[in-house]
mmCIF file of C-alpha atoms in Angstrom:
data_model
loop_
_atom_site.group_PDB
_atom_site.id
_atom_site.type_symbol
_atom_site.label_atom_id
_atom_site.label_comp_id
_atom_site.label_asym_id
_atom_site.label_seq_id
_atom_site.Cartn_x
_atom_site.Cartn_y
_atom_site.Cartn_z
ATOM 1 C CA MET A 330 -23.689 18.337 19.861
ATOM 2 C CA ALA A 331 -21.312 15.621 18.687
ATOM 3 C CA ILE A 332 -18.110 15.272 20.655
ATOM 4 C CA LYS A 333 -15.108 15.988 18.474
ATOM 5 C CA LYS A 334 -12.441 13.311 18.389
ATOM 6 C CA SER A 335 -8.816 14.188 18.925
ATOM 7 C CA LEU A 336 -6.708 13.978 15.801
ATOM 8 C CA VAL A 337 -4.784 11.089 17.375
ATOM 9 C CA ASP A 338 -8.041 9.129 17.725
ATOM 10 C CA VAL A 339 -9.069 9.971 14.180
ATOM 11 C CA VAL A 340 -5.826 8.565 12.799
ATOM 12 C CA PHE A 341 -5.050 5.639 15.107
ATOM 13 C CA ALA A 342 -8.398 4.450 16.513
ATOM 14 C CA SER A 343 -9.345 2.885 13.165
ATOM 15 C CA GLU A 344 -7.111 0.614 11.084
ATOM 16 C CA LYS A 345 -9.160 1.494 8.007
ATOM 17 C CA ARG A 346 -8.572 5.222 8.449
ATOM 18 C CA LYS A 347 -4.882 4.821 9.227
ATOM 19 C CA ASN A 348 -4.279 2.449 6.312
ATOM 20 C CA MET A 349 -6.092 4.712 3.879
ATOM 21 C CA LEU A 350 -3.993 7.698 4.917
ATOM 22 C CA LEU A 351 -0.805 5.677 4.511
ATOM 23 C CA LEU A 352 -1.971 4.433 1.102
ATOM 24 C CA LEU A 353 -2.525 7.999 -0.101
ATOM 25 C CA HIS A 354 0.964 9.007 1.016
ATOM 26 C CA ASP A 355 2.287 8.057 -2.434
ATOM 27 C CA GLY A 356 -0.309 10.193 -4.221
ATOM 28 C CA PRO A 357 -3.990 10.363 -5.187
ATOM 29 C CA LYS A 358 -5.801 7.045 -5.642
ATOM 30 C CA GLU A 359 -9.123 6.073 -7.214
ATOM 31 C CA MET A 360 -11.719 4.397 -5.010
ATOM 32 C CA ASP A 361 -11.530 1.029 -6.798
ATOM 33 C CA PHE A 362 -7.762 0.909 -6.234
ATOM 34 C CA ILE A 363 -8.200 1.845 -2.572
ATOM 35 C CA LEU A 364 -10.817 -0.844 -1.974
ATOM 36 C CA GLU A 365 -8.677 -3.506 -3.632
ATOM 37 C CA SER A 366 -5.493 -2.473 -1.837
ATOM 38 C CA LEU A 367 -7.110 -2.325 1.612
ATOM 39 C CA GLU A 368 -9.261 -5.408 0.945
ATOM 40 C CA VAL A 369 -12.349 -3.685 2.288
ATOM 41 C CA ARG A 370 -15.889 -3.169 1.008
ATOM 42 C CA ARG A 371 -17.079 0.268 -0.059
ATOM 43 C CA GLN A 372 -19.899 0.293 2.509
ATOM 44 C CA ALA A 373 -17.414 -0.329 5.326
ATOM 45 C CA LEU A 374 -14.961 2.333 4.169
ATOM 46 C CA LEU A 375 -17.300 5.204 3.370
ATOM 47 C CA PRO A 376 -18.044 6.136 7.022
ATOM 48 C CA GLN A 377 -14.289 6.242 7.737
ATOM 49 C CA ILE A 378 -13.698 8.414 4.676
ATOM 50 C CA LYS A 379 -16.380 10.811 5.901
ATOM 51 C CA ILE A 380 -14.531 11.208 9.211
ATOM 52 C CA LEU A 381 -11.230 11.857 7.443
ATOM 53 C CA GLU A 382 -12.920 14.461 5.255
ATOM 54 C CA ASP A 383 -14.578 16.113 8.268
ATOM 55 C CA TYR A 384 -11.165 16.486 9.883
ATOM 56 C CA HIS A 385 -9.665 17.861 6.655
ATOM 57 C CA LEU A 386 -7.161 15.037 6.271
ATOM 58 C CA LEU A 387 -8.204 14.063 2.759
ATOM 59 C CA SER A 388 -10.243 15.462 -0.098
ATOM 60 C CA ARG A 389 -12.112 13.971 -3.030
ATOM 61 C CA VAL A 390 -12.423 14.923 -6.678
ATOM 62 C CA HIS A 391 -15.013 12.734 -8.396
ATOM 63 C CA ASP A 392 -13.946 9.204 -7.356
ATOM 64 C CA THR A 393 -10.309 10.041 -6.580
ATOM 65 C CA TYR A 394 -8.990 10.776 -3.083
ATOM 66 C CA LYS A 395 -5.846 12.597 -2.008
ATOM 67 C CA LEU A 396 -4.286 13.943 1.187
ATOM 68 C CA THR A 397 -4.847 17.561 2.090
ATOM 69 C CA VAL A 398 -1.934 19.723 3.194
ATOM 70 C CA ILE A 399 -2.806 18.885 6.804
ATOM 71 C CA GLY A 400 -3.138 15.199 5.914
ATOM 72 C CA ARG A 401 0.284 15.114 4.286
ATOM 73 C CA LEU A 402 1.932 16.831 7.254
ATOM 74 C CA VAL A 403 0.390 14.245 9.575
ATOM 75 C CA VAL A 404 1.151 11.203 7.408
ATOM 76 C CA ASP A 405 4.739 12.357 6.811
ATOM 77 C CA LYS A 406 5.233 11.797 10.547
ATOM 78 C CA ILE A 407 3.132 8.631 10.793
ATOM 79 C CA LYS A 408 4.863 6.788 7.947
ATOM 80 C CA PRO A 409 8.306 6.429 9.599
ATOM 81 C CA LEU A 410 6.655 5.269 12.834
ATOM 82 C CA GLN A 411 4.536 2.707 10.990
ATOM 83 C CA ASP A 412 7.598 1.410 9.127
ATOM 84 C CA ILE A 413 9.402 0.807 12.430
ATOM 85 C CA ILE A 414 6.334 -0.885 13.929
ATOM 86 C CA ASN A 415 6.103 -3.197 10.902
ATOM 87 C CA VAL A 416 9.604 -4.485 11.643
ATOM 88 C CA PHE A 417 9.118 -5.177 15.339
ATOM 89 C CA ASP A 418 5.437 -6.102 15.384
ATOM 90 C CA ASN A 419 5.870 -9.341 13.454
ATOM 91 C CA ASP A 420 7.774 -10.976 16.349
ATOM 92 C CA ILE A 421 8.262 -8.556 19.229
ATOM 93 C CA ASN A 422 9.529 -11.353 21.521
ATOM 94 C CA TYR A 423 12.389 -12.061 19.111
ATOM 95 C CA TRP A 424 13.384 -8.426 18.754
ATOM 96 C CA GLY A 425 12.886 -7.740 22.455
ATOM 97 C CA THR A 426 15.473 -10.380 23.390
ATOM 98 C CA ARG A 427 18.130 -9.210 20.910
ATOM 99 C CA LYS A 428 21.017 -6.952 21.937
ATOM 100 C CA LEU A 429 19.999 -4.087 19.700
ATOM 101 C CA ASP A 430 22.171 -1.657 21.631
ATOM 102 C CA GLN A 431 25.191 -3.289 19.981
ATOM 103 C CA ILE A 432 24.033 -2.172 16.535
ATOM 104 C CA PRO A 433 25.741 1.078 15.443
ATOM 105 C CA ASN A 434 23.368 4.002 15.858
ATOM 106 C CA GLU A 435 23.602 4.899 12.150
ATOM 107 C CA LEU A 436 22.306 1.448 11.218
ATOM 108 C CA LEU A 437 19.736 1.339 14.002
ATOM 109 C CA LYS A 438 18.146 4.504 12.663
ATOM 110 C CA THR A 439 17.546 2.745 9.324
ATOM 111 C CA ILE A 440 16.128 -0.502 10.748
ATOM 112 C CA SER A 441 12.696 0.384 9.377
ATOM 113 C CA LYS A 442 14.040 -0.386 5.887
ATOM 114 C CA LEU A 443 13.923 -4.088 6.768
ATOM 115 C CA GLY A 444 10.145 -4.045 6.434
ATOM 116 C CA LYS A 445 8.182 -7.044 7.651
ATOM 117 C CA CYS A 446 10.486 -9.949 8.504
ATOM 118 C CA ASP A 447 9.971 -13.630 9.178
ATOM 119 C CA VAL A 448 11.882 -15.401 11.934
ATOM 120 C CA VAL A 449 12.708 -18.947 10.770
ATOM 121 C CA SER A 450 13.306 -21.450 13.584
ATOM 122 C CA PRO A 451 14.022 -24.860 12.008
ATOM 123 C CA CYS A 452 13.729 -28.008 14.046
ATOM 124 C CA LEU A 453 16.932 -29.892 14.904
ATOM 125 C CA SER A 454 16.505 -32.425 12.079
ATOM 126 C CA ASP A 455 16.368 -29.590 9.516
ATOM 127 C CA ILE A 456 19.131 -27.432 10.964
ATOM 128 C CA TYR A 457 21.514 -28.178 8.068
ATOM 129 C CA SER A 458 18.870 -28.037 5.352
ATOM 130 C CA VAL A 459 18.915 -24.992 3.113
ATOM 131 C CA PRO A 460 16.009 -22.783 4.207
ATOM 132 C CA ASP A 461 13.408 -21.394 1.847
ATOM 133 C CA ILE A 462 14.759 -18.307 0.142
ATOM 134 C CA TYR A 463 12.203 -15.809 -1.036
ATOM 135 C CA SER A 464 13.003 -15.653 -4.718
ATOM 136 C CA VAL A 465 14.566 -12.329 -5.531
ATOM 137 C CA THR A 466 13.708 -12.578 -9.217
ATOM 138 C CA LYS A 467 11.082 -14.365 -11.232
ATOM 139 C CA GLU A 468 13.874 -16.209 -13.046
ATOM 140 C CA THR A 469 15.175 -17.763 -9.827
ATOM 141 C CA SER A 470 11.796 -18.575 -8.271
ATOM 142 C CA GLU A 471 11.982 -22.252 -9.196
ATOM 143 C CA THR A 472 15.721 -22.766 -8.810
ATOM 144 C CA ILE A 473 16.368 -21.275 -5.390
ATOM 145 C CA GLY A 474 14.486 -22.716 -2.444
ATOM 146 C CA LYS A 475 11.020 -24.200 -2.493
ATOM 147 C CA SER A 476 9.041 -21.417 -0.929
ATOM 148 C CA THR A 477 5.343 -21.346 -1.722
ATOM 149 C CA ARG A 478 5.262 -17.582 -1.301
ATOM 150 C CA GLU A 479 4.945 -15.187 -4.189
ATOM 151 C CA PRO A 480 8.297 -14.252 -5.776
ATOM 152 C CA ILE A 481 9.767 -10.936 -4.671
ATOM 153 C CA VAL A 482 11.225 -9.121 -7.644
ATOM 154 C CA SER A 483 14.461 -7.388 -6.678
ATOM 155 C CA ASN A 484 17.899 -6.598 -8.048
ATOM 156 C CA TYR A 485 19.617 -7.066 -4.692
ATOM 157 C CA TYR A 486 20.220 -9.935 -2.282
ATOM 158 C CA GLY A 487 21.978 -9.528 1.053
ATOM 159 C CA ALA A 488 22.743 -11.965 3.859
ATOM 160 C CA ILE A 489 24.683 -12.160 7.124
ATOM 161 C CA ALA A 490 26.165 -15.565 7.893
ATOM 162 C CA THR A 491 28.469 -17.292 10.358
ATOM 163 C CA PHE A 492 28.337 -20.648 8.559
ATOM 164 C CA LEU A 493 27.756 -21.983 5.056
ATOM 165 C CA TYR A 494 25.153 -24.347 3.707
ATOM 166 C CA PRO A 495 26.665 -27.010 1.409
ATOM 167 C CA ASN A 496 25.370 -25.310 -1.739
ATOM 168 C CA THR A 497 25.867 -21.671 -0.797
ATOM 169 C CA ASP A 498 28.254 -21.165 -3.708
ATOM 170 C CA GLU A 499 25.649 -22.627 -6.099
ATOM 171 C CA ILE A 500 22.918 -20.335 -4.788
ATOM 172 C CA VAL A 501 25.101 -17.243 -5.083
ATOM 173 C CA ALA A 502 26.218 -18.274 -8.585
ATOM 174 C CA LYS A 503 22.577 -18.506 -9.722
ATOM 175 C CA LEU A 504 21.832 -15.073 -8.292
ATOM 176 C CA LEU A 505 24.820 -13.563 -10.080
ATOM 177 C CA ALA A 506 23.759 -15.249 -13.305
ATOM 178 C CA CYS A 507 20.456 -13.359 -13.013
ATOM 179 C CA ASN A 508 22.309 -10.042 -12.657
ATOM 180 C CA ILE A 509 21.511 -9.793 -8.961
ATOM 181 C CA ASP A 510 23.755 -7.621 -6.803
ATOM 182 C CA VAL A 511 24.864 -9.962 -3.990
ATOM 183 C CA ASN A 512 26.234 -8.708 -0.677
ATOM 184 C CA LEU A 513 27.357 -11.307 1.881
ATOM 185 C CA ILE A 514 28.541 -10.250 5.336
ATOM 186 C CA ILE A 515 30.414 -13.099 7.028
ATOM 187 C CA SER A 516 32.351 -13.606 10.247
ATOM 188 C CA GLU A 517 36.129 -13.602 10.300
ATOM 189 C CA ASP A 518 36.197 -17.306 11.229
ATOM 190 C CA LEU A 519 34.009 -18.139 8.260
ATOM 191 C CA LEU A 520 36.199 -16.091 5.953
ATOM 192 C CA ASP A 521 39.219 -18.085 7.110
ATOM 193 C CA LYS A 522 37.359 -21.337 6.446
ATOM 194 C CA ILE A 523 36.382 -20.213 2.947
ATOM 195 C CA ARG A 524 39.992 -19.307 2.205
ATOM 196 C CA THR A 525 41.238 -22.714 3.306
ATOM 197 C CA ASP A 526 38.422 -25.102 2.311
ATOM 198 C CA PHE A 527 36.319 -23.407 -0.379
ATOM 199 C CA TYR A 528 38.670 -20.955 -2.021
ATOM 200 C CA SER A 529 38.312 -22.363 -5.546
ATOM 201 C CA SER A 530 34.501 -22.089 -5.483
ATOM 202 C CA PHE A 531 34.285 -18.608 -4.022
ATOM 203 C CA ALA A 532 37.271 -17.186 -5.883
ATOM 204 C CA GLU A 533 35.316 -17.624 -9.111
ATOM 205 C CA LEU A 534 32.325 -15.819 -7.646
ATOM 206 C CA LEU A 535 34.415 -12.955 -6.317
ATOM 207 C CA GLU A 536 35.939 -12.453 -9.745
ATOM 208 C CA ASN A 537 32.544 -12.416 -11.419
ATOM 209 C CA PRO A 538 32.143 -9.054 -13.185
ATOM 210 C CA LEU A 539 28.437 -8.937 -12.314
#
């Protein structure tokens, strides 16, 4: 007689099974879409699908798969945990040495919304160079930064800063010109510096109706 796995093992002992359950969280998916999204071959995925079906976590109609009621109850709890792990797992040493207890609890509870993050640590010679900015719209992909990554299409750009790069006002102006909602959180010292040294540049941006 085969030894039954615990439900925890069924979900977490296989990345393929876990990722398929998370993929189906948004709704039923056809097999071709699943294979392409998970970047896995059909032969490798079919045994994992069989296990998920045996444990009544998903069901199939023709070539389309969806979560069962049990599967949705389980994944509804897994998804928030996975979102938090995605934030910290990219660089746990960075996050582990931050003073996260100083973040207001209301914000800390929503930290999973950051998604996967990159920690940029420029060398000393590049410390004053404008870093690559993941293009928030297709229109700005060639005018802001020189990142080789795929453009991220978004209507929002937010940043926290304690200092300004020389062309910060130019970057923000280009974002506003593309109808991007810009939210900059700056330190009080930086605000004082902007008021005294860069008021003319930033006054125009603050008055922008976009």
